[in-house]
Amino acid sequence: MVKSVRELEVGDFLNAGLTVAEANQLYRLLRDILSQCLSDTDNDNQPSLIWRHLVTRKLLKPSFPHSLHHLLYHSVYHSAFNTQHASLPLYWFPSLDNSKRTNLGRFMETHAPQLLGPSYKDPISSYRLFHNFSLYWSLLLKELSVSFVEPPKCILDTSDPSRHGGTWLPGSVLNIADCCLQPSSHPHKPDDSLAIVWRDEAFHDSEVNRITLKQLREQVMMVAKAIDATFSKGDAIAIDMQMTANAVIIYLAIVLAGCAVVSIADSFAPKEIATRLRVSKAKGIFTQDFIARGGRKFPLYSRVIEAAACKVIVLPVLGDDVGVQLREQDLSWKGFISSANQTQNSRSDYYYPSYQSVDSVTNILFSSGTTGDPKAIPWTQLAPIRSAADGWAAIDVQAGDVYCWPTNLGWVMGPTVLYQCFLLGATLALYHGSPQGRNFGKFVQDAGVTILGTVPSLVKTWKNTNCMEGLDWTKIKTFCSTGETSNVDDDLWLSSKAYYSPIVELCGGTELASSYIAGSPLQPQAFGAFSTASMTTGFVIFDENGVPYVLRRHGDIIRRTVDGYIVVQGRADDTMNLGGIKTSSVEIERVCDRAEECILETAAVGVASTNGGPEQLVIFVVLKKGYNSTAETLKMKFTKAIQSNLNPLFKVTLVKIVPEFPRTSSNKILRRVLRDQMKHELSVQSRL
């Protein structure tokens, strides 16, 4: 049983891994904080006040063992973890001074006094009042590096009833890639500013490579010329590559040339590549000869040509020459670029962008494709503006930031991060290799990353392998997380690596080009929770009968806490009915993950009995490397933990220990596959 913070002794800190000197010093400082907090008559607020003192004074060092951070967090918030329906434990708190230096805080200080009058106090206390202000978009456009050749007639035209939701920025003409590449005074984005920093994993001890905005523009224009010489305006052109500096250059060049990018993740099999090429009617595809990851080379060109009848342009993963034999109709990267020299435009270094209506399609992305054929999701030029606005408000991306998010142009976060950087004046940080090991963490350190995006499964890998030990991540001002529900203890580990910088949770969709619920730099944050709807966004929570609690039909199961925070509990298809009570897989997994030290991760599914009756709760388990346990032992521990923390009526029917979970290409657990597997096993057993 975890002690309360007032019961902790020096010995507890020693047992958590501190030296005698560290333990004595921390104990003395903690007693001082507890004495100060005794004068606070609001007992409910005392845990937050104690934690805020610990974090603000930077007493919990990143170098301390995670067991120490875990001990203090759970001891400070002892009552919250042992009381049903308690407020969520808060770990990060905005200060008034810092709030006024955020994008949104500065924006509010400038505009809110005039717009809200005497109701406005400061960015923190007036945030909710300002949240849905109607003139937000007209003012926000001036904060982004967006320039129109033809300005919009208005922000939103609702005069046409056939256009559900109206028409945004009607009549406007621009090229969003050109907006990314041109210098601007606000945001501060001069020609000599760093646009991209990158490193190949094979050269982890080398200096970080750097590309200025001017250099990026020149390279993009060179590639756009070659695209002009090979394709026609409006053509759909696919990219199936790692998210490298060259991939980003190609992406921007396709858009600059007036074509549409077809985004394909580099992990897809030939059949999946072929489906996306067919659906998008792609006229060509850029790819690599191999994928370099984790010190190994994996064929990519061979997968692409198995899927593609169209022209393929092939880049070498290393060196100047491709390492594969090309088909007759395909081009090497060098051969493709040289074609630009044969065009009439080659006499000038400048390439004139193809300016188009704001509603022209510049990118075709796809749903994850976990059920049936993938759904094509076209992005118009509005999507990058929405993405940049989200980064500006929720993540607080500013000029001069170094922003890293290991992802791929085939997933929504790839184009999202690209536009958030280049439309806000930040530097895009790219690691050419696997993000799962220490060399990625060293790149984060060496590149001076200030914003680091993650997915929860990646954070779990870092924490469980202890691969980031000894690295300095204290320049990181903000972490971000999306794609899966977060694990509180994993997030505690991550945030502690930068003296408890906030983790901004984001939940949205490819079709939105943004989030609909998020964290905010103007609100206190709780691990694994969202504090607000995104700026100017409204949403409705439905109960299990489809009746609104509070309109966006997104399919996430969310819970609003007593203090107004929002916790995502998984997708609607990841629910089960246990004895007439609906619950989510994620809710059960959170309890089971903490039930035994040997557990790496769990996946909970409900399986209908072959003879009818209520669903049976089955827990799949992956054990940590070097640990052993039995299914029967874990079944007893899981049942006890679930009955103690969730519902005394819930009971685990079966535990299966497996080496790994089936996952989508974006690393989400395929519980549907596990459920179908278990149904099959039970069906076979029933016939024996």
XYZ file of C-alpha atoms in Angstrom:
688
model
C 0.000 0.000 0.000
C 1.403 3.404 -0.999
C 1.961 5.803 1.908
C 0.564 9.314 1.948
C 3.136 12.050 1.405
C 3.138 12.997 5.107
C 4.073 9.429 6.040
C 7.170 9.257 3.819
C 10.563 8.820 5.469
C 14.175 8.970 4.316
C 14.200 5.199 4.011
C 11.445 5.321 1.395
C 13.626 7.537 -0.791
C 16.607 5.219 -0.318
C 14.471 2.231 -1.329
C 13.394 4.183 -4.422
C 17.015 4.455 -5.546
C 18.367 7.772 -4.175
C 21.771 8.088 -2.536
C 21.917 8.896 1.173
C 22.798 12.538 0.442
C 20.005 12.883 -2.155
C 17.455 11.221 0.127
C 18.280 13.423 3.123
C 18.177 16.608 1.068
C 14.880 15.725 -0.613
C 13.312 14.735 2.712
C 14.319 18.041 4.302
C 12.948 20.077 1.376
C 9.739 18.047 1.303
C 9.132 18.702 5.011
C 9.546 22.427 4.351
C 6.930 22.265 1.605
C 4.533 20.288 3.800
C 4.905 22.885 6.558
C 4.095 25.692 4.119
C 1.063 23.833 2.811
C -0.358 23.176 6.283
C -1.540 26.789 6.363
C -3.774 26.091 3.369
C -7.223 25.532 4.853
C -8.543 24.027 1.597
C -7.693 20.368 2.181
C -8.894 19.385 -1.290
C -6.346 21.735 -2.837
C -3.392 20.651 -0.685
C -2.150 17.778 -2.927
C -2.037 20.044 -5.988
C -0.261 22.733 -3.973
C 2.346 20.260 -2.670
C 2.988 18.859 -6.143
C 3.186 22.347 -7.629
C 5.896 23.278 -5.094
C 7.880 20.130 -5.907
C 7.727 20.771 -9.648
C 8.202 24.554 -9.621
C 11.308 24.261 -7.449
C 12.643 21.479 -9.732
C 13.205 19.117 -6.803
C 12.284 16.047 -8.862
C 15.303 15.755 -11.119
C 15.152 13.898 -14.465
C 18.169 11.860 -13.302
C 16.264 10.430 -10.316
C 15.001 6.829 -10.754
C 11.467 6.529 -12.065
C 10.534 4.636 -8.909
C 11.167 7.865 -6.943
C 8.957 9.943 -9.254
C 6.262 7.256 -9.064
C 6.466 7.149 -5.263
C 6.091 10.893 -4.771
C 3.330 11.344 -7.360
C 1.218 8.566 -5.843
C 2.000 9.674 -2.286
C 1.089 13.313 -2.904
C -2.160 12.292 -4.598
C -2.779 9.382 -2.215
C -6.394 10.360 -1.549
C -7.214 10.768 -5.252
C -5.993 7.248 -6.056
C -7.955 5.772 -3.186
C -11.239 7.643 -3.568
C -13.844 6.839 -6.189
C -14.903 9.769 -8.425
C -12.092 11.980 -7.105
C -10.760 14.882 -9.144
C -7.935 13.987 -11.506
C -4.431 14.558 -10.059
C -2.876 17.605 -11.736
C 0.839 17.581 -12.567
C 1.379 20.820 -14.544
C 0.194 24.350 -13.809
C 0.507 27.452 -16.040
C 1.992 30.542 -14.433
C 0.508 33.938 -15.225
C 3.815 35.277 -16.594
C 4.384 32.285 -18.849
C 0.769 32.271 -20.011
C 1.233 35.765 -21.448
C 4.191 34.517 -23.489
C 2.220 31.742 -25.179
C 0.728 32.360 -28.616
C -2.813 32.304 -27.320
C -2.025 34.302 -24.166
C -0.273 37.036 -26.128
C -3.155 37.038 -28.600
C -5.686 37.412 -25.765
C -3.722 40.194 -24.103
C -3.758 42.082 -27.419
C -7.363 41.541 -28.506
C -9.464 40.376 -25.554
C -9.652 43.688 -23.616
C -11.299 45.332 -26.615
C -13.444 42.347 -27.546
C -14.550 41.251 -24.071
C -14.398 44.576 -22.253
C -14.221 44.549 -18.442
C -15.021 40.810 -18.396
C -11.442 40.089 -19.443
C -8.992 39.454 -16.598
C -5.988 37.475 -17.880
C -5.260 34.563 -20.265
C -5.746 31.884 -17.617
C -8.931 33.007 -15.882
C -10.584 34.308 -19.089
C -9.700 31.360 -21.345
C -13.142 29.743 -21.380
C -14.825 33.094 -21.980
C -12.625 33.692 -25.015
C -12.796 30.114 -26.312
C -15.706 30.458 -28.739
C -15.208 34.064 -29.735
C -16.624 34.553 -33.245
C -13.886 36.821 -34.656
C -11.113 34.377 -33.748
C -10.375 33.174 -37.292
C -10.196 36.597 -38.911
C -7.583 37.637 -36.355
C -5.744 34.312 -36.288
C -4.962 34.316 -40.025
C -2.622 37.244 -39.382
C -0.608 35.034 -36.990
C 0.165 32.433 -39.659
C 2.564 32.606 -42.582
C -0.321 32.521 -45.059
C -0.465 34.970 -47.960
C -3.256 35.062 -50.534
C -2.874 36.000 -54.194
C -6.611 36.689 -54.075
C -7.902 37.394 -50.548
C -11.075 35.706 -49.275
C -14.366 37.572 -49.634
C -15.160 36.666 -46.041
C -14.193 34.094 -43.420
C -17.321 31.911 -43.642
C -20.127 32.120 -46.179
C -23.310 30.383 -45.009
C -25.605 31.734 -47.740
C -25.735 28.463 -49.707
C -27.937 25.940 -47.817
C -26.581 23.071 -49.939
C -23.099 23.567 -48.437
C -23.434 22.029 -45.004
C -21.318 24.069 -42.595
C -20.815 26.832 -45.148
C -17.851 27.765 -47.332
C -14.610 28.833 -45.670
C -12.462 31.618 -47.130
C -14.553 31.791 -50.340
C -12.887 33.240 -53.423
C -9.374 33.044 -52.027
C -6.434 31.886 -54.151
C -3.006 30.777 -52.898
C -0.386 28.057 -52.976
C 0.071 26.685 -49.477
C 3.516 25.245 -50.255
C 4.660 28.680 -51.418
C 3.404 30.086 -48.099
C 5.626 27.546 -46.327
C 8.688 28.521 -48.331
C 8.567 32.317 -48.391
C 10.189 34.409 -45.624
C 7.932 36.480 -43.374
C 8.256 39.070 -40.644
C 5.351 37.677 -38.600
C 5.827 34.943 -37.682
C 9.552 35.686 -37.713
C 10.827 33.493 -40.540
C 13.842 35.010 -42.336
C 15.686 33.308 -45.188
C 18.575 32.289 -42.937
C 16.336 30.669 -40.306
C 16.658 26.898 -39.884
C 13.878 25.074 -41.742
C 14.988 21.460 -41.188
C 17.500 19.697 -38.953
C 18.083 15.992 -39.505
C 20.347 13.032 -38.913
C 20.710 9.527 -40.375
C 20.735 6.830 -37.696
C 23.971 5.408 -39.143
C 25.743 8.673 -38.233
C 24.553 9.148 -34.649
C 27.894 10.639 -33.556
C 27.998 13.170 -36.400
C 26.842 16.762 -36.298
C 23.168 17.392 -36.954
C 22.520 18.386 -40.599
C 20.899 21.773 -41.201
C 18.869 23.305 -44.048
C 17.924 26.996 -44.038
C 14.649 28.313 -45.383
C 16.385 29.700 -48.473
C 18.111 26.376 -49.147
C 14.831 24.517 -48.704
C 13.054 26.837 -51.136
C 15.769 26.367 -53.761
C 15.655 22.576 -53.471
C 11.858 22.455 -53.588
C 11.807 24.652 -56.697
C 14.363 22.423 -58.411
C 12.194 19.346 -57.766
C 9.009 21.210 -58.780
C 10.624 21.944 -62.164
C 11.292 18.247 -62.678
C 7.706 17.435 -61.701
C 6.500 20.003 -64.238
C 8.610 18.320 -66.926
C 7.272 14.839 -66.113
C 3.652 15.266 -64.990
C 0.663 17.544 -65.655
C -0.917 20.028 -63.266
C -3.602 18.406 -61.173
C -2.010 14.935 -61.325
C -2.062 12.818 -58.191
C 1.501 11.788 -57.293
C 2.207 9.362 -54.458
C 4.979 9.361 -51.862
C 5.913 6.049 -50.213
C 9.059 6.879 -48.242
C 10.409 7.338 -44.769
C 9.831 10.888 -43.558
C 13.238 12.193 -44.551
C 14.384 15.656 -45.599
C 14.067 14.551 -49.234
C 10.520 13.279 -48.650
C 9.540 16.689 -47.233
C 11.138 18.466 -50.215
C 9.224 16.202 -52.626
C 5.953 16.757 -50.753
C 6.251 20.545 -50.955
C 7.390 20.387 -54.596
C 4.318 18.374 -55.635
C 2.019 20.949 -54.035
C 4.054 23.888 -55.393
C 3.671 22.447 -58.903
C -0.120 22.326 -58.606
C -0.392 18.559 -58.148
C -1.833 16.487 -55.278
C 0.240 14.346 -52.917
C -1.020 10.800 -52.328
C 0.252 9.858 -48.865
C 1.224 6.191 -48.412
C 2.922 4.861 -45.275
C 6.237 3.096 -45.855
C 5.124 0.063 -43.830
C 2.376 -1.059 -46.214
C 2.377 -4.345 -48.118
C 2.063 -4.305 -51.956
C -1.682 -4.969 -51.857
C -2.293 -1.958 -49.610
C -0.056 0.247 -51.769
C -1.920 -0.888 -54.905
C -5.306 -0.078 -53.345
C -4.266 3.462 -52.508
C -2.754 4.057 -55.942
C -5.942 2.777 -57.576
C -8.306 4.809 -55.393
C -6.312 8.036 -55.893
C -5.637 7.421 -59.624
C -1.984 8.288 -59.019
C 0.101 8.976 -62.145
C 3.429 8.373 -60.428
C 5.072 7.540 -57.127
C 8.258 8.586 -55.308
C 9.913 5.885 -53.222
C 13.273 4.594 -51.913
C 15.274 1.531 -52.886
C 15.361 0.396 -49.248
C 14.251 1.477 -45.795
C 17.102 1.831 -43.303
C 15.967 1.191 -39.756
C 17.643 -0.233 -36.689
C 20.867 -0.923 -38.588
C 19.061 -3.077 -41.177
C 17.847 -2.522 -44.751
C 14.317 -3.507 -45.791
C 13.240 -3.583 -49.466
C 10.770 -0.873 -50.475
C 11.124 -0.409 -54.249
C 10.349 -4.102 -54.794
C 7.096 -3.713 -52.847
C 6.150 -0.607 -54.809
C 6.698 -2.105 -58.280
C 4.672 -5.172 -57.269
C 1.815 -2.726 -56.660
C 2.405 0.036 -59.208
C 2.094 0.093 -62.980
C 2.705 3.863 -63.018
C 6.069 5.646 -63.213
C 8.264 5.222 -60.130
C 11.008 7.677 -59.126
C 13.512 5.965 -56.831
C 15.786 7.624 -54.276
C 18.804 5.865 -52.752
C 18.577 5.340 -49.015
C 22.363 5.881 -48.795
C 24.826 7.492 -51.195
C 24.051 8.856 -54.643
C 23.125 5.717 -56.572
C 20.131 3.461 -56.096
C 20.966 -0.075 -55.014
C 18.391 -1.884 -57.162
C 17.784 -2.630 -60.841
C 15.044 -0.312 -62.133
C 12.250 -1.127 -64.548
C 12.502 0.516 -67.958
C 9.790 3.120 -67.295
C 11.151 4.113 -63.875
C 13.664 6.851 -63.068
C 16.448 7.195 -60.551
C 16.430 10.364 -58.460
C 19.442 11.731 -60.362
C 17.812 10.996 -63.716
C 14.572 12.618 -62.643
C 16.237 15.827 -61.430
C 18.327 16.120 -64.595
C 15.094 16.238 -66.615
C 14.487 19.699 -65.143
C 17.546 20.989 -66.987
C 15.885 20.127 -70.280
C 12.837 22.333 -69.653
C 12.454 25.906 -70.765
C 12.231 27.078 -67.160
C 15.726 25.826 -66.427
C 17.203 29.158 -67.488
C 15.883 30.631 -64.261
C 16.460 29.411 -60.726
C 12.987 30.614 -59.789
C 9.939 28.408 -60.185
C 6.566 30.146 -60.371
C 4.089 28.386 -58.077
C 0.772 27.114 -59.336
C -1.792 29.254 -57.536
C -5.149 27.609 -56.964
C -8.479 28.083 -55.231
C -8.405 27.439 -51.497
C -10.723 24.448 -51.973
C -8.428 22.676 -54.466
C -7.123 19.278 -53.309
C -3.413 19.202 -52.478
C -3.149 15.969 -50.488
C -5.010 12.651 -50.439
C -4.669 10.762 -47.177
C -6.381 7.581 -46.063
C -8.087 6.161 -43.026
C -6.106 3.462 -41.245
C -7.936 0.735 -43.126
C -8.489 -1.553 -40.143
C -11.947 -2.457 -41.478
C -12.373 -3.033 -45.209
C -10.895 -0.772 -47.893
C -9.230 2.434 -46.727
C -11.255 5.605 -47.103
C -9.658 8.368 -49.182
C -9.634 11.692 -47.334
C -8.865 14.710 -49.554
C -7.155 17.694 -47.992
C -7.791 21.040 -49.619
C -5.610 24.070 -48.909
C -7.852 24.768 -45.919
C -6.506 21.694 -44.103
C -2.937 23.008 -43.601
C -4.357 26.276 -42.253
C -6.489 24.360 -39.759
C -3.502 22.178 -38.780
C -1.264 25.214 -38.235
C -3.953 26.937 -36.173
C -4.172 23.857 -33.945
C -0.410 23.836 -33.431
C -0.442 27.560 -32.725
C -3.141 27.403 -30.035
C -2.870 23.979 -28.371
C 0.825 23.104 -28.749
C 2.090 26.697 -28.723
C 4.431 26.209 -31.686
C 6.458 29.408 -32.053
C 9.136 30.767 -34.371
C 12.475 29.320 -33.279
C 11.041 26.112 -31.822
C 12.601 22.809 -32.890
C 9.727 20.402 -33.426
C 10.181 16.631 -33.718
C 7.459 14.019 -34.135
C 8.555 10.579 -35.396
C 5.880 9.750 -37.958
C 5.382 9.296 -41.690
C 3.818 11.326 -44.501
C 1.373 8.419 -44.918
C -0.238 9.240 -41.558
C -2.021 12.435 -40.650
C 0.697 13.620 -38.277
C 3.279 13.741 -41.086
C 1.675 16.552 -43.130
C 0.340 18.102 -39.904
C 3.791 18.580 -38.348
C 5.209 19.755 -41.677
C 2.660 22.559 -41.988
C 2.758 23.468 -38.304
C 6.500 24.066 -38.597
C 6.646 25.921 -41.903
C 3.544 28.092 -41.398
C 4.625 29.089 -37.873
C 8.380 29.576 -38.356
C 9.534 26.524 -36.379
C 12.315 24.126 -37.358
C 11.278 20.610 -38.427
C 13.498 17.960 -36.802
C 13.720 14.649 -38.704
C 15.427 11.437 -37.634
C 16.123 9.051 -40.514
C 15.773 5.761 -38.664
C 13.964 3.971 -35.863
C 12.715 6.185 -33.003
C 12.629 3.279 -30.539
C 16.231 3.386 -29.328
C 18.802 5.590 -27.659
C 20.165 7.047 -30.889
C 16.838 8.756 -31.519
C 16.929 10.183 -27.997
C 20.454 11.430 -28.623
C 19.231 13.199 -31.758
C 16.495 14.889 -29.694
C 19.208 16.080 -27.303
C 21.712 17.161 -29.972
C 19.137 18.920 -32.161
C 17.880 20.954 -29.192
C 14.303 19.763 -29.651
C 11.799 21.969 -27.794
C 8.589 20.149 -28.826
C 8.512 16.343 -28.970
C 5.501 14.436 -30.295
C 4.871 10.798 -29.418
C 2.401 7.942 -29.414
C 1.843 6.112 -26.096
C 3.245 2.771 -27.282
C 6.529 4.483 -28.191
C 6.777 6.081 -24.754
C 6.142 2.680 -23.163
C 9.069 1.226 -25.140
C 11.417 4.031 -24.045
C 10.425 3.622 -20.414
C 10.585 -0.170 -20.273
C 13.944 -0.442 -22.067
C 15.480 2.433 -20.072
C 17.209 3.448 -23.313
C 17.064 7.211 -22.706
C 18.919 7.090 -19.397
C 21.514 9.862 -19.042
C 20.321 11.959 -21.987
C 19.446 15.624 -21.529
C 15.902 16.429 -22.680
C 15.477 19.515 -20.518
C 15.183 21.857 -23.517
C 11.803 20.287 -24.267
C 9.093 22.777 -23.295
C 6.168 20.656 -24.517
C 5.447 17.018 -25.245
C 2.497 15.948 -27.418
C 0.645 12.660 -27.608
C -1.997 11.223 -29.928
C -3.116 8.039 -31.675
C -3.878 5.942 -28.593
C -5.061 6.380 -25.032
C -2.176 7.312 -22.760
C -0.868 5.371 -19.786
C -0.535 7.559 -16.688
C 2.678 5.977 -15.404
C 4.328 6.131 -18.832
C 3.376 9.803 -19.106
C 4.750 10.429 -15.611
C 8.072 8.995 -16.807
C 8.047 11.092 -19.992
C 7.153 14.409 -18.382
C 9.767 13.915 -15.648
C 12.514 13.854 -18.295
C 12.039 17.597 -18.788
C 11.288 18.689 -15.193
C 7.581 17.980 -15.782
C 6.934 19.826 -18.995
C 3.292 19.428 -20.068
C 2.113 16.618 -22.341
C -0.516 18.081 -24.651
C -3.001 15.322 -25.459
C -4.621 15.614 -28.899
C -7.603 13.686 -30.236
C -8.972 14.344 -33.693
C -9.073 12.816 -37.126
C -7.541 12.875 -40.579
C -10.686 14.413 -42.045
C -10.515 17.260 -39.507
C -6.831 18.022 -40.163
C -6.738 18.849 -36.462
C -7.974 17.824 -33.040
C -11.399 18.363 -31.555
C -10.324 17.942 -27.930
C -6.882 18.822 -26.608
C -4.796 20.101 -23.763
C -4.054 23.799 -23.423
C -1.017 25.807 -22.275
C -3.463 28.062 -20.414
C -4.957 25.325 -18.212
C -3.602 22.911 -15.587
C -3.042 19.443 -17.023
C -3.667 15.890 -15.788
C -1.908 12.830 -17.195
C -3.818 11.053 -19.959
C -6.567 13.683 -20.036
C -7.805 16.538 -22.215
C -8.680 19.880 -20.674
C -10.698 21.571 -23.422
C -12.378 21.426 -26.770
C -10.099 22.818 -29.474
C -10.426 26.532 -30.152
C -13.821 27.434 -31.703
C -14.847 23.760 -31.567
C -17.947 22.412 -29.886
C -18.667 18.732 -29.285
C -21.413 16.612 -27.760
C -21.044 13.594 -25.496
C -23.662 10.895 -26.144
C -24.734 8.241 -23.647
C -25.008 4.561 -24.582
C -28.525 5.143 -25.930
C -27.396 7.897 -28.286
C -28.851 10.678 -26.163
C -26.670 13.805 -25.957
C -25.104 14.516 -22.606
C -23.938 17.856 -23.352
C -21.824 17.827 -32.813
C -19.291 15.705 -33.723
C -19.830 11.967 -34.239
C -16.293 10.699 -33.894
C -16.701 7.239 -32.371
C -14.500 7.740 -29.309
C -15.726 6.752 -25.873
C -15.017 9.674 -23.588
C -15.678 10.363 -19.933
C -16.025 13.818 -18.414
C -14.613 13.965 -14.883
C -16.114 15.847 -11.958
C -13.623 18.680 -12.502
C -14.354 19.052 -16.223
C -11.469 17.092 -17.735
C -12.033 14.594 -20.529
C -10.583 11.081 -20.629
C -10.731 9.037 -23.824
C -11.449 5.380 -23.046
C -10.960 3.913 -26.497
C -12.990 3.502 -29.640
C -16.682 2.589 -29.576
C -15.815 -0.800 -31.054
C -13.447 -1.489 -28.122
C -16.237 -1.835 -25.565
C -17.722 -4.843 -23.866
C -20.803 -5.679 -21.838
C -19.917 -7.471 -18.618
C -22.967 -8.611 -16.706
C -25.111 -5.845 -18.205
C -22.536 -3.139 -17.486
C -20.793 -1.450 -20.412
C -17.102 -0.747 -19.984
C -14.153 -0.013 -22.245
C -11.103 -2.125 -22.966
C -8.822 0.773 -22.080
C -10.372 1.237 -18.643
C -9.702 -2.406 -17.800
C -6.217 -2.327 -19.319
C -5.216 0.652 -17.190
C -5.973 -1.358 -14.058
C -4.354 -4.571 -15.296
C -1.161 -2.835 -16.455
C -0.500 -1.852 -12.831
C -1.450 -5.198 -11.279
C 1.949 -6.899 -11.518
C 5.524 -5.744 -12.138
C 6.124 -8.371 -14.828
C 3.535 -6.873 -17.204
C 4.625 -4.912 -20.270
C 1.116 -4.316 -21.611
C -2.334 -5.862 -21.710
C -5.254 -5.976 -24.122
C -8.783 -6.644 -22.862
C -11.555 -8.037 -25.059
C -15.098 -9.216 -24.426
C -15.983 -12.513 -26.097
C -19.515 -13.863 -26.325
C -19.895 -17.409 -25.025
C -20.585 -20.052 -27.669
C -23.617 -21.085 -25.621
C -24.954 -17.572 -25.289
C -25.074 -15.553 -22.099
C -22.969 -12.582 -21.005
C -19.631 -11.674 -22.555
C -16.536 -13.240 -21.062
C -13.610 -10.999 -20.153
C -10.354 -12.197 -21.720
C -7.037 -10.475 -20.983
C -4.111 -10.869 -23.389
C -0.725 -10.158 -21.789
C 2.765 -9.375 -23.053
C 5.384 -9.846 -20.324
C 8.474 -7.727 -19.840
C 11.698 -9.240 -21.135
C 13.267 -11.494 -18.512
C 10.078 -11.871 -16.451
C 7.913 -14.973 -16.016
C 4.438 -15.644 -14.711
C 1.524 -18.006 -15.288
C -1.877 -17.290 -16.769
C -3.606 -18.561 -13.622
C -1.555 -16.302 -11.324
C -2.271 -13.273 -13.494
C -5.958 -14.163 -13.721
C -6.265 -13.971 -9.922
C -4.336 -10.709 -9.716
C -6.290 -9.100 -12.563
C -9.634 -10.101 -11.071
C -8.668 -8.669 -7.684
C -7.403 -5.412 -9.204
C -10.469 -4.974 -11.440
C -12.915 -5.708 -8.615
C -11.095 -3.303 -6.301
C -10.697 -0.455 -8.770
C -13.583 -0.777 -11.235
C -16.479 -3.016 -10.280
C -16.781 -5.911 -7.794
C -19.025 -7.741 -10.283
C -16.392 -7.961 -13.016
C -14.451 -11.213 -13.285
C -11.648 -12.316 -15.600
C -12.571 -15.506 -17.459
C -9.284 -16.207 -19.170
C -5.726 -14.866 -19.427
C -3.529 -15.559 -22.462
C 0.200 -14.749 -22.419
C 1.406 -13.861 -25.926
C 4.756 -12.621 -27.328
C 3.230 -9.541 -28.987
C -0.055 -7.956 -30.066
C -1.303 -7.603 -33.636
C -1.204 -3.938 -34.593
C -2.181 -1.600 -37.386
C 0.540 0.050 -39.460
C 0.184 3.060 -37.141
C 0.890 0.767 -34.134
C -2.619 0.659 -32.667
C -3.614 -2.643 -31.033
C -6.015 -4.675 -33.191
C -8.349 -5.871 -30.438
C -10.759 -7.033 -33.129
C -8.167 -9.571 -34.301
C -7.588 -10.774 -30.731
C -11.347 -11.043 -30.203
C -11.812 -13.063 -33.404
C -8.885 -15.309 -32.478
C -10.411 -16.057 -29.096
C -13.864 -16.682 -30.599
C -12.301 -19.243 -32.917
C -10.450 -20.984 -30.073
C -13.600 -21.161 -27.928
C -15.606 -22.470 -30.876
C -13.061 -25.237 -31.500
C -13.043 -26.173 -27.809
C -16.847 -26.358 -27.712
C -16.822 -28.941 -30.510
C -14.274 -31.218 -28.823
